Each structure stands twice: as structure tokens, then as C-alpha cells.
XYZ file of C-alpha atoms in Angstrom:
334
model
C 95.006 75.368 -34.563
C 94.857 75.687 -30.784
C 91.048 75.823 -30.927
C 91.021 72.724 -33.139
C 93.151 70.807 -30.636
C 90.841 71.823 -27.808
C 87.785 70.614 -29.665
C 89.527 67.400 -30.666
C 90.545 66.750 -27.067
C 86.983 67.309 -25.821
C 85.579 64.953 -28.449
C 88.158 62.319 -27.534
C 87.349 62.729 -23.837
C 83.615 62.315 -24.468
C 84.248 59.250 -26.608
C 86.554 57.769 -23.978
C 84.010 58.388 -21.198
C 81.241 56.893 -23.293
C 83.391 53.867 -24.062
C 84.251 53.411 -20.388
C 80.577 53.583 -19.420
C 79.652 51.040 -22.078
C 82.554 48.795 -21.049
C 81.493 49.029 -17.411
C 77.900 48.230 -18.308
C 79.090 45.262 -20.332
C 80.793 43.614 -17.363
C 78.806 44.781 -14.322
C 76.402 42.269 -12.776
C 72.945 43.728 -13.332
C 69.613 42.493 -12.045
C 66.606 42.462 -14.392
C 64.874 45.826 -14.725
C 61.677 44.134 -13.534
C 63.252 42.941 -10.269
C 61.321 43.804 -7.102
C 62.373 43.174 -3.525
C 60.273 40.573 -1.722
C 57.777 41.939 0.760
C 58.155 40.390 4.206
C 55.607 40.748 6.987
C 57.089 41.073 10.449
C 55.400 38.351 12.527
C 55.192 38.725 16.323
C 54.067 35.094 16.520
C 57.150 33.813 14.689
C 59.367 36.123 16.728
C 58.035 34.590 19.939
C 58.601 31.074 18.587
C 62.133 31.902 17.462
C 63.117 33.713 20.655
C 61.729 30.901 22.800
C 63.509 28.200 20.785
C 66.834 30.012 21.019
C 66.260 30.741 24.706
C 65.549 27.086 25.489
C 68.751 25.963 23.831
C 70.907 28.685 25.402
C 69.411 27.986 28.843
C 70.428 24.344 28.541
C 74.057 25.449 28.891
C 75.718 26.503 32.150
C 75.350 30.199 32.881
C 77.502 32.085 30.410
C 78.307 28.918 28.486
C 76.504 30.055 25.348
C 75.790 33.768 25.195
C 73.015 35.385 23.199
C 75.615 37.423 21.307
C 77.085 34.139 20.018
C 74.045 33.454 17.851
C 71.907 35.105 15.181
C 68.934 33.635 13.337
C 66.195 34.428 10.841
C 63.014 32.449 10.236
C 60.676 32.849 7.235
C 57.394 30.976 6.814
C 56.877 30.136 3.119
C 53.539 28.328 3.334
C 51.861 31.327 1.743
C 54.184 32.850 -0.908
C 51.906 35.889 -1.112
C 52.299 36.563 2.612
C 55.879 35.908 3.651
C 56.031 36.038 7.450
C 59.396 36.837 8.975
C 61.162 36.974 12.359
C 64.769 37.342 13.414
C 67.065 37.241 16.415
C 70.002 39.629 15.939
C 69.297 39.177 12.242
C 70.885 42.481 11.182
C 74.238 41.728 12.816
C 77.037 41.360 10.208
C 78.937 38.117 10.890
C 81.759 36.348 9.099
C 79.762 33.829 7.030
C 82.400 31.195 6.214
C 81.172 29.128 3.256
C 77.593 30.413 3.358
C 78.882 33.280 1.179
C 79.184 30.776 -1.669
C 75.416 30.930 -2.108
C 75.778 34.636 -2.999
C 78.535 33.912 -5.508
C 76.338 31.206 -7.048
C 73.452 33.644 -7.546
C 75.743 36.310 -9.014
C 77.253 33.819 -11.452
C 73.831 32.692 -12.644
C 72.937 36.349 -13.260
C 76.053 36.815 -15.395
C 75.331 33.601 -17.294
C 71.768 34.704 -17.986
C 72.927 38.137 -19.118
C 75.488 36.575 -21.457
C 78.391 38.344 -19.736
C 79.998 35.049 -18.727
C 80.140 32.044 -21.029
C 79.109 28.654 -19.691
C 81.776 25.978 -20.088
C 82.068 22.464 -18.646
C 84.903 23.716 -16.427
C 82.854 26.624 -15.107
C 79.926 24.318 -14.337
C 82.293 21.902 -12.585
C 83.570 24.754 -10.442
C 80.049 25.950 -9.606
C 78.956 22.458 -8.616
C 82.011 21.831 -6.452
C 81.618 25.233 -4.760
C 78.081 24.440 -3.578
C 77.862 20.644 -3.371
C 81.324 20.010 -1.887
C 81.906 23.541 -0.535
C 85.298 23.623 -2.268
C 87.326 26.719 -1.435
C 89.482 26.277 -4.533
C 86.376 26.230 -6.728
C 85.112 29.357 -4.956
C 88.372 31.173 -5.673
C 87.961 30.345 -9.364
C 84.324 31.448 -9.466
C 85.089 34.793 -7.802
C 87.917 35.385 -10.291
C 85.455 34.822 -13.139
C 82.847 37.100 -11.579
C 85.174 40.006 -10.903
C 87.931 39.671 -13.514
C 90.527 39.644 -10.731
C 93.077 37.099 -9.633
C 95.284 36.453 -6.627
C 98.953 37.316 -6.806
C 101.556 39.789 -5.667
C 100.724 43.012 -3.886
C 100.139 46.001 -6.168
C 101.089 49.675 -5.998
C 98.232 51.724 -4.611
C 96.861 53.105 -7.916
C 96.734 49.627 -9.464
C 95.349 48.128 -6.261
C 92.461 50.627 -6.191
C 91.426 49.505 -9.682
C 91.754 45.842 -8.664
C 89.647 46.384 -5.534
C 86.945 48.185 -7.487
C 86.576 45.172 -9.762
C 86.606 42.812 -6.792
C 83.617 44.720 -5.360
C 81.472 43.853 -8.387
C 79.387 41.289 -6.496
C 78.795 43.814 -3.710
C 77.445 46.322 -6.205
C 75.083 43.709 -7.641
C 73.460 42.877 -4.315
C 73.452 46.510 -3.215
C 71.490 47.394 -6.365
C 68.763 45.018 -5.176
C 68.567 46.526 -1.715
C 70.761 44.134 0.244
C 72.443 45.911 3.161
C 75.081 45.245 5.819
C 76.860 42.603 3.753
C 80.341 42.316 2.243
C 80.887 39.683 -0.434
C 84.235 40.391 -2.048
C 86.699 37.903 -0.558
C 87.790 34.411 -1.460
C 87.503 31.534 0.982
C 90.652 29.687 1.994
C 91.498 26.503 3.827
C 94.430 28.232 5.496
C 95.193 31.912 4.912
C 95.267 34.613 2.262
C 98.524 35.990 0.850
C 99.719 38.800 -1.375
C 97.041 41.010 -2.845
C 94.352 39.052 -0.973
C 95.918 40.209 2.310
C 96.359 43.681 0.873
C 92.602 43.658 0.237
C 92.133 42.968 3.948
C 94.495 45.812 4.861
C 96.708 43.121 6.457
C 94.535 43.371 9.597
C 91.612 41.027 8.866
C 89.636 44.046 7.703
C 87.243 44.029 4.746
C 86.441 40.372 5.385
C 83.268 38.804 4.080
C 80.216 39.534 6.212
C 76.580 38.489 6.010
C 73.537 38.936 8.183
C 71.115 36.093 8.726
C 68.415 38.418 7.373
C 70.211 38.933 4.059
C 71.032 35.237 3.812
C 67.443 34.185 4.522
C 66.181 36.690 1.968
C 68.406 35.304 -0.793
C 67.504 31.716 0.028
C 63.818 32.652 -0.010
C 64.186 34.315 -3.393
C 65.866 31.172 -4.730
C 63.147 28.910 -3.308
C 60.378 31.043 -4.816
C 62.069 31.242 -8.216
C 62.729 34.967 -7.921
C 66.545 34.870 -7.800
C 67.723 35.746 -11.332
C 64.745 33.901 -12.861
C 62.681 30.767 -12.272
C 64.919 28.443 -14.289
C 68.142 29.742 -12.740
C 66.591 29.455 -9.277
C 65.690 25.837 -10.039
C 69.282 25.115 -11.022
C 70.505 26.663 -7.762
C 68.041 24.558 -5.783
C 69.369 21.419 -7.451
C 72.881 22.207 -6.217
C 71.671 22.823 -2.654
C 69.520 19.682 -2.384
C 70.689 17.532 0.557
C 69.932 13.969 1.589
C 70.362 13.707 5.379
C 69.586 9.994 5.272
C 72.542 9.198 3.048
C 75.174 7.791 5.406
C 78.231 9.945 5.999
C 81.154 9.602 8.390
C 81.948 13.310 8.090
C 80.592 15.130 11.181
C 80.606 18.347 9.162
C 78.754 16.983 6.162
C 76.348 19.683 4.950
C 73.464 17.210 4.797
C 73.939 15.475 8.142
C 75.965 17.773 10.403
C 73.768 20.852 10.560
C 69.991 21.349 10.188
C 69.799 17.917 8.556
C 70.822 16.306 11.843
C 67.424 17.321 13.208
C 65.664 15.376 10.453
C 67.821 12.339 11.231
C 67.138 12.554 14.973
C 63.385 12.841 14.330
C 63.487 10.101 11.659
C 61.659 12.448 9.284
C 62.114 10.428 6.106
C 60.270 12.134 3.273
C 61.078 15.660 4.452
C 63.068 17.654 1.895
C 66.112 19.751 2.725
C 68.037 22.338 0.729
C 70.938 24.102 2.417
C 74.343 25.768 2.385
C 76.469 25.393 5.482
C 79.668 27.089 6.586
C 82.119 26.458 9.371
C 85.555 27.537 10.576
C 87.526 27.051 13.772
C 85.369 29.791 15.343
C 81.995 29.658 13.571
C 79.261 27.220 12.612
C 76.445 28.339 10.311
C 73.638 26.911 8.232
C 71.115 28.344 5.781
C 68.351 25.802 5.244
C 64.982 25.416 3.558
C 62.696 22.605 4.750
C 59.522 21.124 3.273
C 57.606 18.464 5.216
C 55.056 16.014 3.744
C 52.406 17.791 5.861
C 52.970 21.061 4.003
C 55.239 22.979 6.375
C 57.683 25.162 4.425
C 60.211 27.438 6.049
C 63.641 29.014 5.652
C 65.832 28.996 8.744
C 69.261 30.611 8.876
C 71.344 30.210 12.026
C 74.845 31.609 12.567
C 76.782 30.645 15.704
C 80.160 31.983 16.812
C 82.689 30.770 19.383
C 81.084 27.298 19.404
C 82.355 25.811 16.160
C 82.728 22.291 17.561
C 79.245 22.255 19.123
C 77.000 20.462 16.642
C 73.812 20.567 18.725
C 72.429 24.152 18.795
C 71.492 24.415 15.106
C 69.529 21.134 14.854
C 67.975 21.626 18.311
C 66.629 25.075 17.463
C 65.415 23.803 14.096
C 63.654 20.865 15.772
C 61.837 23.040 18.298
C 60.658 25.391 15.568
C 59.523 22.572 13.296
C 57.449 21.005 16.071
C 55.753 24.246 17.081
C 55.151 25.559 13.570
C 53.618 22.211 12.613
C 50.990 22.725 15.289
C 49.617 25.910 13.733
C 48.571 26.887 10.210
C 50.119 30.110 8.873
C 48.882 33.283 10.516
C 47.324 31.559 13.519
């Protein structure tokens, strides 16, 4: 009898483990088995252009007025999709991304929709649209709940909290599986502050906050532009949500289309140039991830994060303008 119970227990344990593995596989965000990381070529020429553009803008401030450690940037030339040239300035530095993180949640949601692990509903599509087009924090909170099967609320005892936090890290595991590094994408965005279990997730000390590098952000945007994020159709849908019209009048100085990289297109009167972007800003930071196509054939991704200068609306469009002018003068690779 004792031997029978032992065998029965072992069988039950194996079945339970197998069930847990299947359940985990059923809800985890998984990239296609055929996914391959993009191959970027480090370009000394682009690095010189980027460093010089940033240097010119920083030097226009009084000494110490805008420090090099207050900015990070990544530039990718997309004129030749088979030879993606890349340069960065502090591009591996993890920085609080504000609303730029919403682009990562968008990609993860499209992966779950494609895999059939999340069901598309009119309400879900409304939330996705508002998260990217209007940069709604409330919509983002909803989308992250859907992605991770978690919700805000009261603090939890440690054993229950560990399980909650593991689920909340689901988006991190997805991007890590594709080779993304030095990022943290497991927190909601708020207009004011986090409370309850959301603060518990931050260890009550602003720890475990979202973090992105400009390199990781530029890589994801590039994959979306080239139709390699999730798949071509899903990438197209993401592009539609990020399409901006800088020439549509807005009185909002922080409008995503007119207050960031788009301001450069307005200043240069570049009607006919296309812009796709996702901006983010707080009381301490001002960021933009942008993709630009000009009628002359120039195509590039430019991600710029600035800290400690949130109210300064000039550095991002100025750097973008310098780069656009100088890249327009040379064909790729020359």
C-alpha cells in the first residue's frame, strides 16, 4: 500500500509539472521560432555625424548647462535594409523611458494577438490605439494587465507577491528571448504616482522602474519599420498607430507630432516628409523615438533621450535637423 501511494504521488507530481509547463507555455509571450535578430553594422561615419550633431547642440549652451550625461541617442540608416548602419551616443545606458515604453507593450500585445493567446475585442483595440496615438496612461495600465494577467490593488504577502511579480515580468521575458538587453518593461505608467502593489513592485524606493536604452528602442522601431516585429502585417498595424502629421495644427507644446522630432520638419517646412514616432516626457525627462522618410529617399531611425531638461523643447529637433541635413548630402556608405 505504501509503495502504491509513492507511485501515485510521483505520477501526480509529473502530471502536475507537465500541466504547469503547458499552462505556462499557453500564456507566455513567445516570438516565432523563425525569428532572427537584425544584423547592424557599426558605422564610424554615422558615429562621427551623431557625435558632432550632439556636440554642436550641447556647445550652444553655457558651460555645464547641458551635460553629455544628460543625453543618449541612437541613429540607424535604413536606406539599405540589407545593410543596416548604426551609431550611438551612450546608447547602452538604461534610462527611465516615460511613455516610450508603450511601443514595447504594443509589440508584445500584437505578438499575443497573433499567437491567439489574447482575444481581440473592440475595447482592447480602443485601449491599444489610445495608448499609442494619445499616449494614455490609463490605456497603458489596461494593456499591461491584459499582457501579464495582473492587476493593481492592495499589497500582497510575500509568497503571493512573488507569483504576481513573476507574471508581471512576462513582457521582459519576451524581449529577453529575442536578445534585448539592459531593459526593464514591467511597470505601468501613471499621471501621478503608483500605490499598493505597484509600489510594492518598486520596493517602495523607486526601484525596479521601467528602463530602456536608446539602442534597444531604436532596434525595436527598426524591426517595426522593416516588417520584422511579430510579422509584416502586425508591423504595418503598429506603423499606422505611430504615424504623425507635424503639419496638423496643435496648441499642445508636447504633442507627439509637433513637439519633438516633428518640430524639425515644421521648422524646415519639409511638407511631404513622413514621420512615425513615439514620444515620452515627464517632469525630468524628454524622449522621442522617430522614423523619418524624405521624398528624396532618406530613411532613418533616430532615438533621443534627454534627462534633466524636460521643459527644453529644442535639443531633439535641433539634433534631428543637423543629422537630416548631413545625411542628405551623402548616399549610404559614402
